[in-house]
Short mmCIF file of C-alpha atoms and ligand atoms in Angstrom, two decimals:
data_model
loop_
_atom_site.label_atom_id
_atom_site.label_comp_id
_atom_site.label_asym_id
_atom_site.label_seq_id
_atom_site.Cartn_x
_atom_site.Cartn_y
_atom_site.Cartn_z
CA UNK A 1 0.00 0.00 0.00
CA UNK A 2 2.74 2.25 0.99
CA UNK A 3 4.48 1.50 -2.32
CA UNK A 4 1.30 2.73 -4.29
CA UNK A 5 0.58 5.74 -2.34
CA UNK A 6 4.59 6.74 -2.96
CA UNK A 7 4.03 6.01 -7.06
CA UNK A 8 1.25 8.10 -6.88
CA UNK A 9 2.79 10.95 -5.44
CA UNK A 10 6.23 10.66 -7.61
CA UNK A 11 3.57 10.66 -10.81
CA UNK A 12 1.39 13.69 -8.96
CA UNK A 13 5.05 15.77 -8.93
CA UNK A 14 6.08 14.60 -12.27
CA UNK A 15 2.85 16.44 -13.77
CA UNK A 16 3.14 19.55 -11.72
CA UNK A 17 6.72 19.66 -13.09
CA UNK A 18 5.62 19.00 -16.52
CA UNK A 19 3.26 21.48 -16.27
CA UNK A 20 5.26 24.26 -14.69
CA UNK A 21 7.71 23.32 -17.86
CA UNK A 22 4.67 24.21 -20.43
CA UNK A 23 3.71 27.49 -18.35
CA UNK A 24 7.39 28.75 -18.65
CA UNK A 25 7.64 27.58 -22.44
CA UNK A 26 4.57 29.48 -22.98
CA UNK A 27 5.52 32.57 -21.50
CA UNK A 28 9.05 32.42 -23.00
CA UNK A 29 7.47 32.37 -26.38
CA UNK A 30 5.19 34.92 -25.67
CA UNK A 31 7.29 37.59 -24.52
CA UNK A 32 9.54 36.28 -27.90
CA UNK A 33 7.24 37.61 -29.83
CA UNK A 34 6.56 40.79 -27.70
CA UNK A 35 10.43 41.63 -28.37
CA UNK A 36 9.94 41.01 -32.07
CA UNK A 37 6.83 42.98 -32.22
CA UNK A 38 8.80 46.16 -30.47
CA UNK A 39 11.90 46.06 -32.63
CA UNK A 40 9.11 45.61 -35.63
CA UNK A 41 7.27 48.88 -34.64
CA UNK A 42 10.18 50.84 -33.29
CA UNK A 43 11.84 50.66 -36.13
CA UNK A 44 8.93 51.36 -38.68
CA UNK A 45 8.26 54.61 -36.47
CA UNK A 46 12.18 55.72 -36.85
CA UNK A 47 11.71 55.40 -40.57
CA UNK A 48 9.67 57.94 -41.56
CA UNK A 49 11.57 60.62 -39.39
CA UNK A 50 14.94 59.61 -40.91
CA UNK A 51 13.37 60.26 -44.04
CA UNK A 52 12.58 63.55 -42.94
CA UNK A 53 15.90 64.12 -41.95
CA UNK A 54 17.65 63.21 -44.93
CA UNK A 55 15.27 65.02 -47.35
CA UNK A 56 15.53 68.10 -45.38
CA UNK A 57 19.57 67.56 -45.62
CA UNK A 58 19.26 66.63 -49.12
CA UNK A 59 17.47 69.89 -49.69
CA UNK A 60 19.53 72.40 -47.74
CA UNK A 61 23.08 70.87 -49.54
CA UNK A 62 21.07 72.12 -52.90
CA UNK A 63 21.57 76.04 -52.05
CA UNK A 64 24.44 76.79 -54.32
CA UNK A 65 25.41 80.18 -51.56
CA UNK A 66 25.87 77.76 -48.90
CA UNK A 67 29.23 78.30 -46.78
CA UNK A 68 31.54 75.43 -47.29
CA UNK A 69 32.20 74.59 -43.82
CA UNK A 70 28.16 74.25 -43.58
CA UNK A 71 28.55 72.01 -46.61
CA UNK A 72 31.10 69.82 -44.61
CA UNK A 73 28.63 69.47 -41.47
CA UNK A 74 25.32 68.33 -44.03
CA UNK A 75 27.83 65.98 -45.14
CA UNK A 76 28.10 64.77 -41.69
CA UNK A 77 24.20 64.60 -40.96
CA UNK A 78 24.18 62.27 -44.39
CA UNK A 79 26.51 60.12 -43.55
CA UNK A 80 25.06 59.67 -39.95
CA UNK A 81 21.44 59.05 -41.19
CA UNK A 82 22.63 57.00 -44.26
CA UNK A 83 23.90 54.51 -41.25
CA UNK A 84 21.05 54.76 -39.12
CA UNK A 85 18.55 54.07 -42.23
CA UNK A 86 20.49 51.15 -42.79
CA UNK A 87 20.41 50.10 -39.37
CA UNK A 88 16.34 50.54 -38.68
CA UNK A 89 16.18 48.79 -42.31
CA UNK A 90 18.22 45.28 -40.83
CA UNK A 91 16.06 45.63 -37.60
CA UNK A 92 13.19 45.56 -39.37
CA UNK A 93 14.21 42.82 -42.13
CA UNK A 94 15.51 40.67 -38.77
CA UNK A 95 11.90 40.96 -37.17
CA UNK A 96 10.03 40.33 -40.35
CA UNK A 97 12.31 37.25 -41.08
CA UNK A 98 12.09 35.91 -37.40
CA UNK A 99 7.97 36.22 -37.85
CA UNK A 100 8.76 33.74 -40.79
CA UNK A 101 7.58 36.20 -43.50
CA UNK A 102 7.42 33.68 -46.44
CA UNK A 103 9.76 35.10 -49.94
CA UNK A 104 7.55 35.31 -53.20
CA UNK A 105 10.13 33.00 -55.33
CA UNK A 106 10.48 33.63 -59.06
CA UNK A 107 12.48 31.81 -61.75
CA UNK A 108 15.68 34.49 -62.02
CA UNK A 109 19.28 34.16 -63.42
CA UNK A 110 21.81 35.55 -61.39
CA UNK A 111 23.82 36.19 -63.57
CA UNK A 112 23.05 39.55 -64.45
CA UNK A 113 22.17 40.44 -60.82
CA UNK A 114 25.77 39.56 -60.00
CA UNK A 115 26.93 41.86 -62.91
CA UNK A 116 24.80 44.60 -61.27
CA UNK A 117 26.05 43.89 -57.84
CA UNK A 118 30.11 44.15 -58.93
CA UNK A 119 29.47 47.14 -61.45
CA UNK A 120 27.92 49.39 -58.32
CA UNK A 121 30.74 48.45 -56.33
CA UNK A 122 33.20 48.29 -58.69
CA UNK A 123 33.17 52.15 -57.97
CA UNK A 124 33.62 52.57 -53.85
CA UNK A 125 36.13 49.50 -54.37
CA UNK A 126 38.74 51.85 -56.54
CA UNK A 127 38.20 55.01 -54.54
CA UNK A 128 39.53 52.57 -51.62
CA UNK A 129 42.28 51.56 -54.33
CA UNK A 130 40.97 47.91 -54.00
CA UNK A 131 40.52 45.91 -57.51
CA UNK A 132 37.19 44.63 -58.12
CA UNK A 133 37.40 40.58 -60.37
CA UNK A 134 34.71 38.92 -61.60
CA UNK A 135 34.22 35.33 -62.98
CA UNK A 136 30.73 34.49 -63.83
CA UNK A 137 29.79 30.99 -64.99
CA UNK A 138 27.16 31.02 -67.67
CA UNK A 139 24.79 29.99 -64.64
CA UNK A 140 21.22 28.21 -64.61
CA UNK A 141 17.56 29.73 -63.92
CA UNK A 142 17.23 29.65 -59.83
CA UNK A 143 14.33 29.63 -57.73
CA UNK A 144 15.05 33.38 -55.83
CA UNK A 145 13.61 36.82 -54.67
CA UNK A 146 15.47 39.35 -56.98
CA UNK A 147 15.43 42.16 -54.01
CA UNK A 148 16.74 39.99 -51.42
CA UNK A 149 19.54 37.97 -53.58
CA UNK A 150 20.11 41.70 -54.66
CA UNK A 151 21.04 42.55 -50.78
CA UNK A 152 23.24 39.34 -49.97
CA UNK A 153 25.01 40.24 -52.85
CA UNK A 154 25.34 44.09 -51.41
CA UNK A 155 25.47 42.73 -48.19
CA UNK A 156 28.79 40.61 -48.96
CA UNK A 157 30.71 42.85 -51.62
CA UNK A 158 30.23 46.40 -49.77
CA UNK A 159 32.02 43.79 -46.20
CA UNK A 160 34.78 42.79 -48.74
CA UNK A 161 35.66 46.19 -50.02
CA UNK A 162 35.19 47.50 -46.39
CA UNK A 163 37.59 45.26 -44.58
CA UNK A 164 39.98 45.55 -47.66
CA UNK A 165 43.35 47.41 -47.15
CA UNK A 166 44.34 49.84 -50.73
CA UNK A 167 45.60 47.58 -52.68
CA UNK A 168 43.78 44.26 -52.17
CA UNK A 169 41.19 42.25 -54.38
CA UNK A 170 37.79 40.99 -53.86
CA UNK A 171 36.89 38.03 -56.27
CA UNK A 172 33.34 37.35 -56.77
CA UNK A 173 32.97 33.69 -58.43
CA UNK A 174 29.55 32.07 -59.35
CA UNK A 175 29.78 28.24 -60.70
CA UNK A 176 26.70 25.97 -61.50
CA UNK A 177 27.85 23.10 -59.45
CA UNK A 178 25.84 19.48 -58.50
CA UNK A 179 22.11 21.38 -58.88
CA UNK A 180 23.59 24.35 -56.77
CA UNK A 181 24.44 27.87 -57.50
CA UNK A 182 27.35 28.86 -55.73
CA UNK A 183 28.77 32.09 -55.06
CA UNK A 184 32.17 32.83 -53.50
CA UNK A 185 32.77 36.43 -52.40
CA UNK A 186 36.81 36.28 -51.53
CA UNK A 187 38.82 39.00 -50.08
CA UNK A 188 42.53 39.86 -49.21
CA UNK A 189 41.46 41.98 -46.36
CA UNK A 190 42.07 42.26 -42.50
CA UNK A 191 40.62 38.96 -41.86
CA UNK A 192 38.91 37.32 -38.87
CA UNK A 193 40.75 35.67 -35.81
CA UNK A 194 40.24 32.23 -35.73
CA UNK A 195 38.53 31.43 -33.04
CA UNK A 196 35.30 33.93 -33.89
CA UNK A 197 34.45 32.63 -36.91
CA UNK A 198 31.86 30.54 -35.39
CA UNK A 199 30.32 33.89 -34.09
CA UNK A 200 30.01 35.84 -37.40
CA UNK A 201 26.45 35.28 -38.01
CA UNK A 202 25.33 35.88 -34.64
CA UNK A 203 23.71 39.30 -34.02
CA UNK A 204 25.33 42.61 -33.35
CA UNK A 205 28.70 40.28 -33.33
CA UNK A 206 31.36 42.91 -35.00
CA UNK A 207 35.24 41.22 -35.07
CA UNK A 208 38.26 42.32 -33.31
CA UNK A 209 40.24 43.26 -36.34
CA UNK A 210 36.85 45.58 -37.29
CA UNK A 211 36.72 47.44 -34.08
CA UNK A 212 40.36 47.43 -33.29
CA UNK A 213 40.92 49.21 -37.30
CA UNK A 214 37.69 51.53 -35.81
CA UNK A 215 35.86 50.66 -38.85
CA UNK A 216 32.07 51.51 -38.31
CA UNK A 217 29.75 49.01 -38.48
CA UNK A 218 26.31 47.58 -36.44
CA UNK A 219 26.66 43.49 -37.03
CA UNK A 220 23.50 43.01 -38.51
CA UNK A 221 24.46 42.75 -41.96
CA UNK A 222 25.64 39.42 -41.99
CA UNK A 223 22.75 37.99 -39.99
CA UNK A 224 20.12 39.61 -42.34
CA UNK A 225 22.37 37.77 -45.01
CA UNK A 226 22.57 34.47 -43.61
CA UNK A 227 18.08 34.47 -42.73
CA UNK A 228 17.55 35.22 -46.70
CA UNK A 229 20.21 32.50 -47.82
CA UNK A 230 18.18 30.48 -45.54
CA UNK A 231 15.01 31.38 -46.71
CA UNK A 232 16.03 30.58 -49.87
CA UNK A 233 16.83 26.52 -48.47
CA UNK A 234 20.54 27.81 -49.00
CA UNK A 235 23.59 27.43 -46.64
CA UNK A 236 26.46 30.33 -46.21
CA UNK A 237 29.81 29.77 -44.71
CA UNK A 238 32.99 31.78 -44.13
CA UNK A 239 36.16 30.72 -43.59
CA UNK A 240 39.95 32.27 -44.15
CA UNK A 241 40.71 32.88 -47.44
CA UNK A 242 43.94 31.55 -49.33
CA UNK A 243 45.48 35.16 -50.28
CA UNK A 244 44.71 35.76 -46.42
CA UNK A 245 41.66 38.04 -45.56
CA UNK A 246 38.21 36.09 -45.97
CA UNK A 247 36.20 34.02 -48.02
CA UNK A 248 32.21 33.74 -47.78
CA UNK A 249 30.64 30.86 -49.88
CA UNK A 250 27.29 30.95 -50.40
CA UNK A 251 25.07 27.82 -51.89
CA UNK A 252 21.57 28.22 -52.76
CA UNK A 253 19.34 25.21 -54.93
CA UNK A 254 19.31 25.39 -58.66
CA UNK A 255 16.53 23.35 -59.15
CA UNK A 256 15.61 23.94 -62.88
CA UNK A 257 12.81 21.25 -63.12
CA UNK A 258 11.12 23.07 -60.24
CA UNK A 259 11.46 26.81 -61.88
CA UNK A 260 8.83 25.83 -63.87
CA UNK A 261 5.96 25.58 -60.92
CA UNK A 262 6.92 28.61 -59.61
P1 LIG B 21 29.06 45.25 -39.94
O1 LIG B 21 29.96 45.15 -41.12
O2 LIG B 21 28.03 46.33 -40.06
O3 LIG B 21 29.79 45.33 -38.65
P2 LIG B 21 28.19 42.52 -40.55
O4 LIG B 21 27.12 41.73 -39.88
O5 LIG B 21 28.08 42.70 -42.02
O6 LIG B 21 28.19 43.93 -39.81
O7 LIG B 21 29.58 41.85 -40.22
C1 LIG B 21 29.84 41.43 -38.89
C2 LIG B 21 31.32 41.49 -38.61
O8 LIG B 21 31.99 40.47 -39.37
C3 LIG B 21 31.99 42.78 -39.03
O9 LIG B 21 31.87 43.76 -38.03
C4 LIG B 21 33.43 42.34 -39.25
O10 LIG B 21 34.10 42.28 -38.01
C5 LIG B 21 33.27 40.92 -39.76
N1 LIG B 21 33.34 40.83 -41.23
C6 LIG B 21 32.32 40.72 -42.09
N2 LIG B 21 32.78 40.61 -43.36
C7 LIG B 21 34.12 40.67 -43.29
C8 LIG B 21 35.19 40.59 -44.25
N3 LIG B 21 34.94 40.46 -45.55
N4 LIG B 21 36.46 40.66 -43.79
C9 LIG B 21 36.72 40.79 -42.47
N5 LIG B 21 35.76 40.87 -41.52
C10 LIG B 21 34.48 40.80 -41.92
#
């Protein structure tokens, strides 16, 4: 009898455990989504405003009698709200991503995108005296959202020719390979230590090299990157590159058959 009456009360605290373990999940998930909801709102409110800002900048920089050294602070105001659009923008990409907004795929061929991508930055990359290469594969018709691919590609080139030294080279390859599309972005740059590679992705994570060179930067840009890839069913990796510096290889499906139910 005892021996029942002692089951009975090891099953009794098993559920209450059990239960206290489903209370906590569900409030953990709840105020989850309360965070994501905040950053999702708080940034769509600083939006607008920065707008503001920058047209009003925009708009001043016009007057052709404006004192130089007035000039050289409008400048400043640019620059500063250029960053801080960018910044509101990967906020709210993270927070509609992590609400698993779904992609609208289309049947698209990189190829030119790519093109796009290197001719744009072809331009910062020799004001920083860094040499821009391209070697584009005749490539296949992939399953992909033009905008997004658009900003990995952005994304990964304007990081290259940032953490390049004058002098280096950034080699953007794309190869048809085994059904997959694969993209290598490749620089000689300032490189990442070892040991934090396995934190690149992670959010707000900026490298020692970055912040010990004081080159500006939030950390978002390469988590924003990695959600799309992974939207897309892709995979993106980094790893030391052979010239020194870094490489980032990105993989995405090339399923022609399926291009043709999208
Ligand atoms: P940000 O560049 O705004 O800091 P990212 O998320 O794009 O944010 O990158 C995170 C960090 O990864 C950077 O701060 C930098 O330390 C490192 N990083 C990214 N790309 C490169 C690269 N090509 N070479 C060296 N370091 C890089």
């Amino acid at each position: 009898l005892h021996d029942i009456t002692e089951r009975r009360r090891l099953a009794d605290q098993r559920e209450q455990l059990l239960e206290q373990e489903q209370l906590q999940v569900r409030q953990l998930r709840e105020l989850d989504k309360m965070k994501d909801d905040l950053v999702a709102v708080v940034s769509h409110e600083l939006r607008n405003p920065i707008g503001v800002i920058r047209g009003y900048t925009e708009l001043m920089a016009a007057d052709p009698d404006l004192p130089e050294v007035l000039r050289q602070d409008l400048t400043v105001i640019d620059h500063t709200s250029a960053r801080l659009t960018h910044l509101v923008d990967d906020l709210l990409d993270l927070a509609q991503l992590d609400a698993g907004k779904q992609f609208h795929l289309v049947p698209l061929d990189p190829g030119p995108l790519i093109q796009d991508a290197v001719r744009t930055h072809r331009i910062t990359a020799s004001a920083r005296q860094v040499t821009l290469i391209s070697e584009v594969e005749p490539l296949p018709v992939i399953p992909g959202e033009p905008r997004r691919l658009q900003q990995v590609l952005d994304n990964l080139l304007s990081n290259a020719v940032k953490y390049s030294l004058p002098g280096g080279t950034v080699t953007v390859t794309a190869r048809h390979h085994d059904d997959r599309f694969v993209l290598t972005i490749a620089d000689t740059g300032i490189g990442i230590p070892a040991e934090q590679y396995p934190h690149l992705f992670d959010r707000f994570f900026r490298a020692s090299t970055a912040t010990g060179l004081g080159i500006k930067g939030t950390g978002l840009g390469l988590a924003v990157t990695k959600a799309i890839v992974e939207a897309h069913d892709g995979t993106i990796s980094a790893e030391p590159g052979t010239d020194g510096g870094t490489r980032f290889i990105v993989s995405l499906p090339a399923r022609v058959q399926l291009t043709a139910e999208l």
